[in-house]
Each structure stands twice: as C-alpha cells, then as structure tokens.
PDB file of C-alpha atoms in Angstrom:
ATOM      1  CA  UNK A  30     -44.060  77.326 -58.572  1.00 56.00           C
ATOM      2  CA  UNK A  31     -46.880  79.257 -60.256  1.00 55.00           C
ATOM      3  CA  UNK A  32     -44.504  80.484 -62.973  1.00 57.00           C
ATOM      4  CA  UNK A  33     -43.353  76.926 -63.611  1.00 51.00           C
ATOM      5  CA  UNK A  34     -46.940  75.642 -63.989  1.00 48.00           C
ATOM      6  CA  UNK A  35     -47.846  78.568 -66.239  1.00 46.00           C
ATOM      7  CA  UNK A  36     -44.807  77.871 -68.424  1.00 49.00           C
ATOM      8  CA  UNK A  37     -45.705  74.180 -68.604  1.00 44.00           C
ATOM      9  CA  UNK A  38     -49.265  75.006 -69.673  1.00 51.00           C
ATOM     10  CA  UNK A  39     -48.029  77.403 -72.353  1.00 46.00           C
ATOM     11  CA  UNK A  40     -45.547  74.845 -73.703  1.00 45.00           C
ATOM     12  CA  UNK A  41     -48.228  72.171 -73.914  1.00 48.00           C
ATOM     13  CA  UNK A  42     -50.287  74.457 -76.167  1.00 46.00           C
ATOM     14  CA  UNK A  43     -47.527  74.562 -78.809  1.00 47.00           C
ATOM     15  CA  UNK A  44     -48.350  72.125 -81.630  1.00 51.00           C
ATOM     16  CA  UNK A  45     -45.922  69.279 -82.278  1.00 51.00           C
ATOM     17  CA  UNK A  46     -45.085  68.445 -85.876  1.00 56.00           C
ATOM     18  CA  UNK A  47     -43.839  65.153 -87.310  1.00 63.00           C
ATOM     19  CA  UNK A  48     -42.067  66.345 -90.438  1.00 78.00           C
ATOM     20  CA  UNK A  49     -40.751  63.729 -92.887  1.00 83.00           C
ATOM     21  CA  UNK A  50     -37.187  63.920 -94.149  1.00 89.00           C
ATOM     22  CA  UNK A  51     -36.719  62.869 -97.787  1.00 90.00           C
ATOM     23  CA  UNK A  52     -33.977  61.877-100.207  1.00 90.00           C
ATOM     24  CA  UNK A  53     -33.960  62.910-103.861  1.00 91.00           C
ATOM     25  CA  UNK A  54     -31.757  60.736-106.080  1.00 91.00           C
ATOM     26  CA  UNK A  55     -30.917  60.555-109.783  1.00 91.00           C
ATOM     27  CA  UNK A  56     -28.266  59.105-112.060  1.00 90.00           C
ATOM     28  CA  UNK A  57     -26.527  62.412-112.822  1.00 88.00           C
ATOM     29  CA  UNK A  58     -24.382  64.840-110.824  1.00 90.00           C
ATOM     30  CA  UNK A  59     -26.395  67.475-108.900  1.00 90.00           C
ATOM     31  CA  UNK A  60     -24.876  70.901-108.233  1.00 87.00           C
ATOM     32  CA  UNK A  61     -25.882  74.526-107.591  1.00 90.00           C
ATOM     33  CA  UNK A  62     -28.767  74.075-105.143  1.00 91.00           C
ATOM     34  CA  UNK A  63     -31.066  77.093-104.845  1.00 92.00           C
ATOM     35  CA  UNK A  64     -33.966  77.260-102.352  1.00 93.00           C
ATOM     36  CA  UNK A  65     -36.784  79.800-102.728  1.00 92.00           C
ATOM     37  CA  UNK A  66     -37.645  79.942 -98.982  1.00 90.00           C
ATOM     38  CA  UNK A  67     -34.755  78.858 -96.739  1.00 90.00           C
ATOM     39  CA  UNK A  68     -36.903  79.130 -93.622  1.00 92.00           C
ATOM     40  CA  UNK A  69     -39.292  76.340 -94.797  1.00 92.00           C
ATOM     41  CA  UNK A  70     -36.887  73.647 -95.973  1.00 92.00           C
ATOM     42  CA  UNK A  71     -33.180  72.861 -95.907  1.00 92.00           C
ATOM     43  CA  UNK A  72     -31.687  70.923 -98.850  1.00 92.00           C
ATOM     44  CA  UNK A  73     -28.093  69.754 -99.032  1.00 89.00           C
ATOM     45  CA  UNK A  74     -26.109  67.099-100.923  1.00 90.00           C
ATOM     46  CA  UNK A  75     -25.292  63.742 -99.347  1.00 87.00           C
ATOM     47  CA  UNK A  76     -21.586  62.907 -99.501  1.00 80.00           C
ATOM     48  CA  UNK A  77     -20.986  59.260-100.385  1.00 79.00           C
ATOM     49  CA  UNK A  78     -17.846  57.133-100.419  1.00 83.00           C
ATOM     50  CA  UNK A  79     -17.817  57.079-104.226  1.00 83.00           C
ATOM     51  CA  UNK A  80     -18.360  60.888-104.318  1.00 83.00           C
ATOM     52  CA  UNK A  81     -21.176  60.545-106.865  1.00 85.00           C
ATOM     53  CA  UNK A  82     -23.006  63.756-105.817  1.00 87.00           C
ATOM     54  CA  UNK A  83     -26.356  62.416-107.049  1.00 90.00           C
ATOM     55  CA  UNK A  84     -28.365  62.509-103.807  1.00 91.00           C
ATOM     56  CA  UNK A  85     -29.996  65.425-101.976  1.00 92.00           C
ATOM     57  CA  UNK A  86     -31.263  65.384 -98.392  1.00 91.00           C
ATOM     58  CA  UNK A  87     -34.466  67.398 -97.825  1.00 92.00           C
ATOM     59  CA  UNK A  88     -35.072  68.462 -94.206  1.00 91.00           C
ATOM     60  CA  UNK A  89     -38.307  70.404 -93.486  1.00 91.00           C
ATOM     61  CA  UNK A  90     -38.080  73.219 -90.950  1.00 90.00           C
ATOM     62  CA  UNK A  91     -41.695  74.453 -90.830  1.00 90.00           C
ATOM     63  CA  UNK A  92     -44.976  74.214 -92.730  1.00 91.00           C
ATOM     64  CA  UNK A  93     -45.367  75.978 -96.056  1.00 93.00           C
ATOM     65  CA  UNK A  94     -44.613  75.746 -99.764  1.00 94.00           C
ATOM     66  CA  UNK A  95     -41.339  76.382-101.559  1.00 94.00           C
ATOM     67  CA  UNK A  96     -39.348  75.529-104.671  1.00 94.00           C
ATOM     68  CA  UNK A  97     -35.875  74.063-105.021  1.00 93.00           C
ATOM     69  CA  UNK A  98     -33.790  74.382-108.156  1.00 93.00           C
ATOM     70  CA  UNK A  99     -30.733  72.199-108.915  1.00 93.00           C
ATOM     71  CA  UNK A 100     -28.413  71.855-111.873  1.00 93.00           C
ATOM     72  CA  UNK A 101     -28.164  68.287-113.221  1.00 92.00           C
ATOM     73  CA  UNK A 102     -24.975  67.281-115.072  1.00 90.00           C
ATOM     74  CA  UNK A 103     -23.917  70.939-115.234  1.00 87.00           C
ATOM     75  CA  UNK A 104     -26.468  71.888-117.904  1.00 89.00           C
ATOM     76  CA  UNK A 105     -30.069  70.867-117.102  1.00 92.00           C
ATOM     77  CA  UNK A 106     -31.984  73.064-114.626  1.00 93.00           C
ATOM     78  CA  UNK A 107     -34.517  71.039-112.566  1.00 93.00           C
ATOM     79  CA  UNK A 108     -37.238  72.503-110.310  1.00 93.00           C
ATOM     80  CA  UNK A 109     -38.917  70.713-107.382  1.00 93.00           C
ATOM     81  CA  UNK A 110     -42.144  72.032-105.820  1.00 94.00           C
ATOM     82  CA  UNK A 111     -42.209  71.113-102.126  1.00 93.00           C
ATOM     83  CA  UNK A 112     -45.200  71.358 -99.789  1.00 93.00           C
ATOM     84  CA  UNK A 113     -44.687  70.827 -96.054  1.00 91.00           C
ATOM     85  CA  UNK A 114     -47.716  70.000 -93.904  1.00 89.00           C
ATOM     86  CA  UNK A 115     -47.669  69.113 -90.189  1.00 83.00           C
ATOM     87  CA  UNK A 116     -47.575  65.371 -90.919  1.00 80.00           C
ATOM     88  CA  UNK A 117     -46.351  65.073 -94.510  1.00 85.00           C
ATOM     89  CA  UNK A 118     -43.670  66.264 -96.928  1.00 88.00           C
ATOM     90  CA  UNK A 119     -44.896  66.340-100.525  1.00 90.00           C
ATOM     91  CA  UNK A 120     -42.366  66.690-103.340  1.00 91.00           C
ATOM     92  CA  UNK A 121     -43.729  66.926-106.871  1.00 90.00           C
ATOM     93  CA  UNK A 122     -42.526  64.041-109.076  1.00 90.00           C
ATOM     94  CA  UNK A 123     -39.898  64.967-111.657  1.00 89.00           C
ATOM     95  CA  UNK A 124     -38.958  62.625-114.510  1.00 90.00           C
ATOM     96  CA  UNK A 125     -35.626  60.898-113.903  1.00 90.00           C
ATOM     97  CA  UNK A 126     -35.629  61.451-110.128  1.00 92.00           C
ATOM     98  CA  UNK A 127     -36.554  59.117-107.258  1.00 92.00           C
ATOM     99  CA  UNK A 128     -38.013  60.544-104.059  1.00 91.00           C
ATOM    100  CA  UNK A 129     -37.655  58.443-100.908  1.00 89.00           C
ATOM    101  CA  UNK A 130     -39.263  59.269 -97.568  1.00 87.00           C
ATOM    102  CA  UNK A 131     -36.959  58.449 -94.659  1.00 82.00           C
ATOM    103  CA  UNK A 132     -39.102  58.499 -91.563  1.00 66.00           C
ATOM    104  CA  UNK A 133     -42.836  58.177 -92.191  1.00 57.00           C
ATOM    105  CA  UNK A 134     -45.008  58.343 -89.073  1.00 56.00           C
ATOM    106  CA  UNK A 135     -45.828  54.885 -87.643  1.00 59.00           C
ATOM    107  CA  UNK A 136     -49.197  53.317 -88.398  1.00 59.00           C
ATOM    108  CA  UNK A 137     -51.063  53.015 -85.111  1.00 60.00           C
ATOM    109  CA  UNK A 138     -53.859  50.656 -86.156  1.00 61.00           C
ATOM    110  CA  UNK A 139     -51.772  48.002 -87.916  1.00 62.00           C
ATOM    111  CA  UNK A 140     -49.412  47.026 -85.114  1.00 64.00           C
ATOM    112  CA  UNK A 141     -50.463  44.570 -82.424  1.00 71.00           C
ATOM    113  CA  UNK A 142     -48.467  43.764 -79.325  1.00 74.00           C
ATOM    114  CA  UNK A 143     -47.885  40.207 -78.156  1.00 79.00           C
ATOM    115  CA  UNK A 144     -49.759  39.289 -74.979  1.00 81.00           C
ATOM    116  CA  UNK A 145     -47.682  39.416 -71.779  1.00 81.00           C
ATOM    117  CA  UNK A 146     -46.106  36.153 -70.617  1.00 82.00           C
ATOM    118  CA  UNK A 147     -48.095  34.025 -68.168  1.00 81.00           C
ATOM    119  CA  UNK A 148     -46.539  32.874 -64.904  1.00 78.00           C
ATOM    120  CA  UNK A 149     -46.877  29.160 -64.331  1.00 74.00           C
ATOM    121  CA  UNK A 150     -45.919  27.296 -61.182  1.00 74.00           C
ATOM    122  CA  UNK A 151     -43.958  24.076 -61.576  1.00 72.00           C
ATOM    123  CA  UNK A 152     -45.852  20.980 -60.499  1.00 67.00           C
ATOM    124  CA  UNK A 153     -49.362  22.376 -60.916  1.00 62.00           C
ATOM    125  CA  UNK A 154     -51.642  20.929 -63.549  1.00 63.00           C
ATOM    126  CA  UNK A 155     -53.396  23.264 -65.896  1.00 59.00           C
ATOM    127  CA  UNK A 156     -57.030  22.693 -66.452  1.00 54.00           C
TER     128      UNK A 156
END
C-alpha cells in the first residue's frame, strides 16, 4: 500500500501538457518532409479523397524548438520554424501557407453554465 501511495504522489508531480495539433495547408503539392528534431514534433501528410497532398499534420511530442523543411511543387524549398510550449504551438507564418490550430485549450472564463432545473409541485401556487 505504501508503494502504491508513493507511486501516486510521484505521478502527480509530473507536469501535464496541453499541446495543440496544427494543420499546414497550401495550394501546391507538398513532398519530401524533413524535420530537424524528430523528438520534438511529428509532421506527416494528410491523405485526402482527392489525393491533393497539400496538407500537413503537425503533432507536438514535447516542448522545444525545431524546423521543418518541405518541398512545394517539386521545386520550392519551404522552411517552418516551430516552437512548442506547454500550452501553445507556434508556427512561424510563411507566405502562401495557412496554419490552422485544431484543438486550442478551452477558455475557462467565457463559458457559463445554465442554472439547474427547479422542481415544482403541481397544484401549488408560486409566490
């Protein structure tokens, strides 16, 4: 029992990260993906029905900074600087590319819950 409690305490000390996955899209074909640090981020193409090959999925693995290089339309080399923080994924803007964040953390202050329903007895007057 003591080992279990000790393990639970140690696990609770590990920080939890809310990394954001992102999509990178453009109007040209993207090939030859090269990642500077594979242990920080994973980047792979999204396969679509039309087989356009113009979308990349960026999945952070841990905090840090890295660069990703892709070949656009078989001739133009494009570099993306990516910075992963515990709560954010920052990808430097590149002309001709759209960067979409897939799962931003929820805003805690903006959401309000509806009040719980009130129980009323039939036949009683309110007042």
